[in-house]
CSV table of C-alpha atoms in Angstrom, one decimal:
chain,number,residue,atom,x,y,z
V,1,MET,CA,3.4,1.6,3.3
V,2,ARG,CA,1.3,0.2,6.1
V,3,GLN,CA,0.1,-3.7,5.6
V,4,LYS,CA,-2.8,-4.5,3.9
V,5,LEU,CA,-4.5,-7.6,5.5
V,6,VAL,CA,-7.7,-9.3,5.1
V,7,ALA,CA,-8.6,-11.8,7.8
V,8,GLY,CA,-11.1,-14.4,7.9
V,9,ASN,CA,-13.3,-15.2,11.1
V,10,TRP,CA,-14.7,-18.4,10.8
V,11,LYS,CA,-16.6,-17.6,14.4
V,12,MET,CA,-18.5,-21.1,15.5
V,13,ASN,CA,-18.7,-22.5,11.8
V,14,LEU,CA,-18.4,-25.8,10.0
V,15,THR,CA,-17.1,-29.0,11.2
V,16,TYR,CA,-13.4,-30.3,11.1
V,17,PRO,CA,-13.4,-32.0,7.6
V,18,GLU,CA,-15.5,-29.0,5.7
V,19,GLY,CA,-12.8,-26.5,7.8
V,20,GLN,CA,-10.0,-28.5,6.0
V,21,ALA,CA,-12.2,-28.9,2.3
V,22,LEU,CA,-12.3,-24.7,2.9
V,23,VAL,CA,-8.9,-24.2,3.3
V,24,THR,CA,-7.6,-26.2,0.5
V,25,GLU,CA,-9.7,-24.4,-2.2
V,26,ILE,CA,-9.2,-20.9,-0.6
V,27,ILE,CA,-5.2,-21.8,-1.1
V,28,THR,CA,-6.4,-23.0,-4.8
V,29,LEU,CA,-8.6,-20.3,-5.6
V,30,ALA,CA,-6.6,-17.5,-3.8
V,31,GLY,CA,-3.3,-18.5,-4.2
V,32,PRO,CA,-2.0,-16.8,-7.4
V,33,ALA,CA,-3.5,-13.3,-6.4
V,34,VAL,CA,-1.5,-13.8,-2.1
V,35,ALA,CA,1.4,-14.2,-4.6
V,36,ALA,CA,1.1,-11.2,-6.8
V,37,PRO,CA,2.8,-8.2,-5.9
V,38,GLY,CA,1.2,-5.6,-3.5
V,39,ALA,CA,-1.3,-8.5,-2.1
V,40,PRO,CA,-2.8,-8.4,0.9
V,41,VAL,CA,-1.7,-10.1,4.0
V,42,VAL,CA,-4.4,-13.5,4.2
V,43,VAL,CA,-5.3,-14.8,8.1
V,44,LEU,CA,-7.6,-17.8,8.7
V,45,CYS,CA,-8.9,-17.6,11.8
V,46,VAL,CA,-10.2,-20.8,13.0
V,47,PRO,CA,-12.1,-22.4,16.1
V,48,PHE,CA,-9.1,-23.7,18.5
V,49,PRO,CA,-9.5,-27.2,17.7
V,50,TYR,CA,-8.4,-27.3,14.0
V,51,LEU,CA,-5.6,-24.8,14.6
V,52,ALA,CA,-2.8,-27.2,14.2
V,53,GLY,CA,-4.6,-29.1,11.7
V,54,VAL,CA,-4.9,-26.0,9.0
V,55,LYS,CA,-1.2,-25.1,10.0
V,56,GLN,CA,0.0,-28.0,8.9
V,57,HIS,CA,-2.2,-27.6,5.1
V,58,LEU,CA,-0.9,-23.5,4.9
V,59,PRO,CA,1.8,-22.9,2.2
V,60,ALA,CA,4.8,-21.5,3.6
V,61,SER,CA,4.3,-17.7,2.8
V,62,GLY,CA,1.3,-15.8,1.9
V,63,PHE,CA,-1.1,-17.4,4.4
V,64,HIS,CA,-1.1,-17.1,8.4
V,65,LEU,CA,-3.1,-18.3,11.1
V,66,GLY,CA,-4.9,-16.7,13.6
V,67,ALA,CA,-7.2,-17.6,16.6
V,68,GLN,CA,-10.4,-16.1,17.8
V,69,ASN,CA,-9.4,-15.4,21.5
V,70,CYS,CA,-7.3,-16.0,24.1
V,71,HIS,CA,-7.2,-16.1,28.4
V,72,GLN,CA,-5.3,-13.1,30.0
V,73,LYS,CA,-2.9,-15.6,31.8
V,74,GLU,CA,-0.1,-17.8,30.5
V,75,SER,CA,-1.6,-20.8,32.8
V,76,GLY,CA,-3.3,-22.1,35.2
V,77,ALA,CA,-6.4,-23.6,36.6
V,78,PHE,CA,-8.9,-22.2,33.9
V,79,THR,CA,-11.0,-25.5,32.5
V,80,GLY,CA,-11.7,-24.4,29.2
V,81,GLU,CA,-9.5,-21.7,28.7
V,82,VAL,CA,-6.6,-21.5,25.6
V,83,SER,CA,-3.6,-19.5,26.7
V,84,ALA,CA,-1.8,-17.1,24.0
V,85,ARG,CA,1.0,-18.9,24.7
V,86,MET,CA,-0.5,-22.5,23.8
V,87,LEU,CA,-1.9,-20.5,20.5
V,88,ALA,CA,1.6,-19.3,19.6
V,89,SER,CA,2.5,-23.3,20.2
V,90,VAL,CA,1.2,-24.4,17.1
V,91,GLY,CA,1.6,-22.0,14.9
V,92,CYS,CA,-0.5,-19.0,15.8
V,93,GLU,CA,0.7,-15.7,14.4
V,94,TYR,CA,-2.3,-13.2,15.0
V,95,VAL,CA,-5.6,-13.7,17.6
V,96,ILE,CA,-8.8,-11.4,17.5
V,97,LEU,CA,-9.3,-9.7,20.5
V,98,GLY,CA,-11.9,-7.8,21.8
V,99,HIS,CA,-14.6,-9.1,19.1
V,100,SER,CA,-18.0,-7.6,19.4
V,101,GLU,CA,-19.6,-11.1,20.0
V,102,ARG,CA,-16.9,-11.9,23.0
V,103,ARG,CA,-18.1,-8.0,24.1
V,104,GLN,CA,-21.8,-8.7,24.1
V,105,TYR,CA,-22.4,-12.9,25.0
V,106,PHE,CA,-19.0,-12.8,27.4
V,107,HIS,CA,-18.9,-9.7,29.0
V,108,GLU,CA,-15.3,-8.9,28.1
V,109,THR,CA,-14.7,-5.2,29.4
V,110,ASP,CA,-12.0,-2.7,28.1
V,111,ASP,CA,-9.6,-3.8,31.7
V,112,LEU,CA,-10.1,-7.3,30.9
V,113,LEU,CA,-8.9,-7.1,27.1
V,114,ALA,CA,-6.0,-4.7,28.1
V,115,GLN,CA,-4.8,-7.4,29.8
V,116,LYS,CA,-5.4,-9.9,27.3
V,117,LEU,CA,-3.5,-7.8,25.0
V,118,LYS,CA,-0.4,-7.7,27.0
V,119,ALA,CA,-0.3,-11.6,27.2
V,120,ALA,CA,-1.0,-12.2,23.4
V,121,LEU,CA,1.9,-9.9,22.5
V,122,ALA,CA,3.8,-11.3,25.6
V,123,ALA,CA,3.7,-14.7,23.5
V,124,GLY,CA,4.8,-13.1,20.5
V,125,LEU,CA,1.4,-12.7,18.5
V,126,LYS,CA,-0.5,-9.9,16.8
V,127,PRO,CA,-3.5,-8.9,18.0
V,128,ILE,CA,-6.4,-7.8,15.9
V,129,PHE,CA,-8.3,-5.2,18.2
V,130,CYS,CA,-11.8,-4.9,17.4
V,131,VAL,CA,-13.9,-1.6,18.4
V,132,GLY,CA,-17.3,-0.4,17.3
V,133,GLU,CA,-20.7,0.9,18.2
V,134,SER,CA,-24.0,-0.4,18.4
V,135,LEU,CA,-27.0,0.9,16.6
V,136,GLU,CA,-28.1,2.9,19.9
V,137,THR,CA,-25.0,4.6,20.3
V,138,ARG,CA,-24.8,5.4,16.4
V,139,GLU,CA,-28.3,6.7,16.5
V,140,ALA,CA,-27.2,8.7,19.7
V,141,ASP,CA,-24.4,10.4,17.6
V,142,GLU,CA,-21.9,9.0,20.3
V,143,THR,CA,-20.3,7.1,18.0
V,144,PHE,CA,-17.0,8.7,18.1
V,145,ASP,CA,-17.2,9.4,22.0
V,146,TYR,CA,-18.2,5.0,22.5
V,147,ILE,CA,-15.0,4.5,20.0
V,148,GLY,CA,-12.7,7.2,21.6
V,149,LYS,CA,-13.0,5.6,25.2
V,150,GLN,CA,-12.6,1.9,23.6
V,151,LEU,CA,-9.2,2.8,22.3
V,152,ALA,CA,-8.3,4.8,25.1
V,153,ASP,CA,-8.9,2.3,28.3
V,154,GLY,CA,-8.4,-0.8,25.7
V,155,LEU,CA,-5.6,-0.3,23.6
V,156,PHE,CA,-3.6,2.9,24.4
V,157,HIS,CA,-1.7,1.5,27.7
V,158,LEU,CA,0.5,0.1,25.4
V,159,SER,CA,4.4,0.9,24.6
V,160,ASN,CA,5.4,2.3,21.3
V,161,GLU,CA,6.9,-0.8,20.6
V,162,GLU,CA,3.8,-3.1,21.8
V,163,PHE,CA,1.3,-0.6,19.8
V,164,ALA,CA,3.5,-1.5,16.6
V,165,GLN,CA,2.2,-5.4,16.7
V,166,VAL,CA,-1.4,-4.4,16.9
V,167,VAL,CA,-3.8,-4.5,14.1
V,168,VAL,CA,-7.0,-2.6,14.7
V,169,ALA,CA,-10.2,-3.3,13.8
V,170,TYR,CA,-13.6,-1.3,13.1
V,171,GLU,CA,-17.0,-3.1,13.4
V,172,PRO,CA,-19.8,-1.3,13.6
V,173,ILE,CA,-22.1,-3.6,15.5
V,174,TRP,CA,-25.2,-2.4,13.4
V,175,ALA,CA,-23.9,-4.2,10.4
V,176,ILE,CA,-22.9,-7.5,11.5
V,177,GLY,CA,-25.3,-10.2,10.3
V,178,THR,CA,-28.3,-7.6,9.8
V,179,GLY,CA,-27.4,-7.0,5.9
V,180,ARG,CA,-27.0,-3.7,6.4
V,181,THR,CA,-23.3,-2.3,6.0
V,182,ALA,CA,-21.6,0.7,6.4
V,183,THR,CA,-21.2,3.4,3.3
V,184,SER,CA,-17.9,3.6,1.9
V,185,ALA,CA,-18.0,7.2,3.5
V,186,GLN,CA,-19.2,5.8,7.1
V,187,ALA,CA,-16.2,3.9,7.0
V,188,GLN,CA,-13.7,5.7,6.2
V,189,GLU,CA,-14.7,8.4,8.7
V,190,VAL,CA,-14.4,6.0,11.5
V,191,HIS,CA,-11.3,5.3,10.2
V,192,ALA,CA,-9.7,8.4,9.9
V,193,PHE,CA,-10.6,9.2,13.5
V,194,ILE,CA,-9.1,6.2,15.0
V,195,ARG,CA,-6.1,7.2,13.1
V,196,GLU,CA,-6.5,10.7,14.7
V,197,ARG,CA,-6.5,9.5,18.0
V,198,ILE,CA,-3.5,6.6,17.3
V,199,ALA,CA,-1.6,9.7,16.4
V,200,ARG,CA,-2.8,11.9,19.5
V,201,ALA,CA,-1.7,8.9,21.5
V,202,TYR,CA,1.3,7.7,20.1
V,203,ASP,CA,2.8,10.3,17.0
V,204,GLY,CA,1.8,10.6,13.8
V,205,GLU,CA,4.3,7.8,12.4
V,206,ALA,CA,2.5,5.3,14.6
V,207,ALA,CA,-0.3,6.3,13.0
V,208,LEU,CA,0.2,6.2,9.5
V,209,ASN,CA,1.7,2.5,10.0
V,210,THR,CA,-1.0,1.1,11.9
V,211,THR,CA,-3.1,-1.2,9.1
V,212,ILE,CA,-7.0,-0.6,10.5
V,213,LEU,CA,-9.7,-3.1,8.8
V,214,TYR,CA,-12.8,-2.8,8.4
V,215,GLY,CA,-15.2,-5.6,9.7
V,216,GLY,CA,-18.7,-4.9,9.5
V,217,SER,CA,-20.1,-7.4,7.1
V,218,ALA,CA,-17.8,-6.9,4.2
V,219,ASN,CA,-18.4,-8.9,1.3
V,220,ALA,CA,-17.6,-9.6,-2.6
V,221,GLN,CA,-19.6,-6.7,-3.7
V,222,ASN,CA,-18.3,-4.1,-1.4
V,223,ALA,CA,-15.1,-4.8,-0.8
V,224,LYS,CA,-13.4,-3.0,-3.6
V,225,GLU,CA,-15.2,0.3,-2.8
V,226,LEU,CA,-14.2,0.2,0.9
V,227,PHE,CA,-10.9,-0.8,0.0
V,228,ALA,CA,-10.7,2.2,-1.7
V,229,GLN,CA,-10.9,4.6,0.9
V,230,PRO,CA,-8.0,6.0,2.1
V,231,ASP,CA,-7.6,5.1,5.4
V,232,VAL,CA,-9.4,1.1,5.2
V,233,ASP,CA,-6.5,-1.1,4.8
V,234,GLY,CA,-8.8,-4.6,4.8
V,235,GLY,CA,-11.2,-6.1,6.4
V,236,LEU,CA,-12.1,-8.7,9.4
V,237,ILE,CA,-14.4,-10.8,6.8
V,238,GLY,CA,-17.1,-13.1,8.8
V,239,GLY,CA,-19.5,-14.7,6.5
V,240,ALA,CA,-17.7,-14.5,3.2
V,241,SER,CA,-14.9,-16.1,4.6
V,242,LEU,CA,-16.8,-19.2,4.8
V,243,LYS,CA,-17.2,-19.3,0.6
V,244,ALA,CA,-13.7,-19.5,-0.7
V,245,ALA,CA,-15.0,-18.0,-3.9
V,246,ASP,CA,-16.2,-14.7,-2.4
V,247,PHE,CA,-13.1,-14.5,0.0
V,248,THR,CA,-10.9,-14.7,-2.9
V,249,THR,CA,-12.6,-12.1,-4.6
V,250,ILE,CA,-12.1,-9.8,-1.3
V,251,ILE,CA,-8.5,-10.8,-1.1
V,252,GLU,CA,-8.9,-9.9,-5.0
V,253,ALA,CA,-10.1,-6.6,-4.6
V,254,PHE,CA,-6.6,-4.6,-3.6
């Protein structure tokens, strides 16, 4: 069976003391659920300055460390950037790539993300690769064409072995921070489409084994219904990951 996964994306929030307090509370509240049979993998994707400190607080199993981005080069004169190799050296196991906010505000293209994927995999990281459409694209009935292109241009250049390390996240941009959430049926429809495209690009086994997360304002109230869908394997959680009780409820939704 493919891995279930819940990743918390803190984005640019919390001071370091606040972050440490949140980690402690999450471990206390969610620890029993994470230790239970069939529990999802839990990944905390925290700001760069907090990575090493958070890693020291994580228990030996169940909880994993992730970053929110990386540079496409291994090293060099790129002031202010962080390489995948650096992330791995402080204990990161996962890295988010292609988040809608990176695509929108920092103009990251599918070509650039293809390079970042290679860099992350070379460093031994597991990429959480994001795709998703805007409200304008959805209302124009172009969702599947748009996401299909993101997958083809940004992801499907990988070998079968490389692709096996990737987690895919569907984040409808129109449902992030807007108070709107895709219905479970809408989420399932796109997840099933992504899985079909993976089967077409690789094979049926790769499609069945790929973890696909929902990343559009999943919360404590809707997680159980979303995760019950056959092709939804977990969530990339934004705002709700900053509240230990809500994040724990989402983990327990499995």
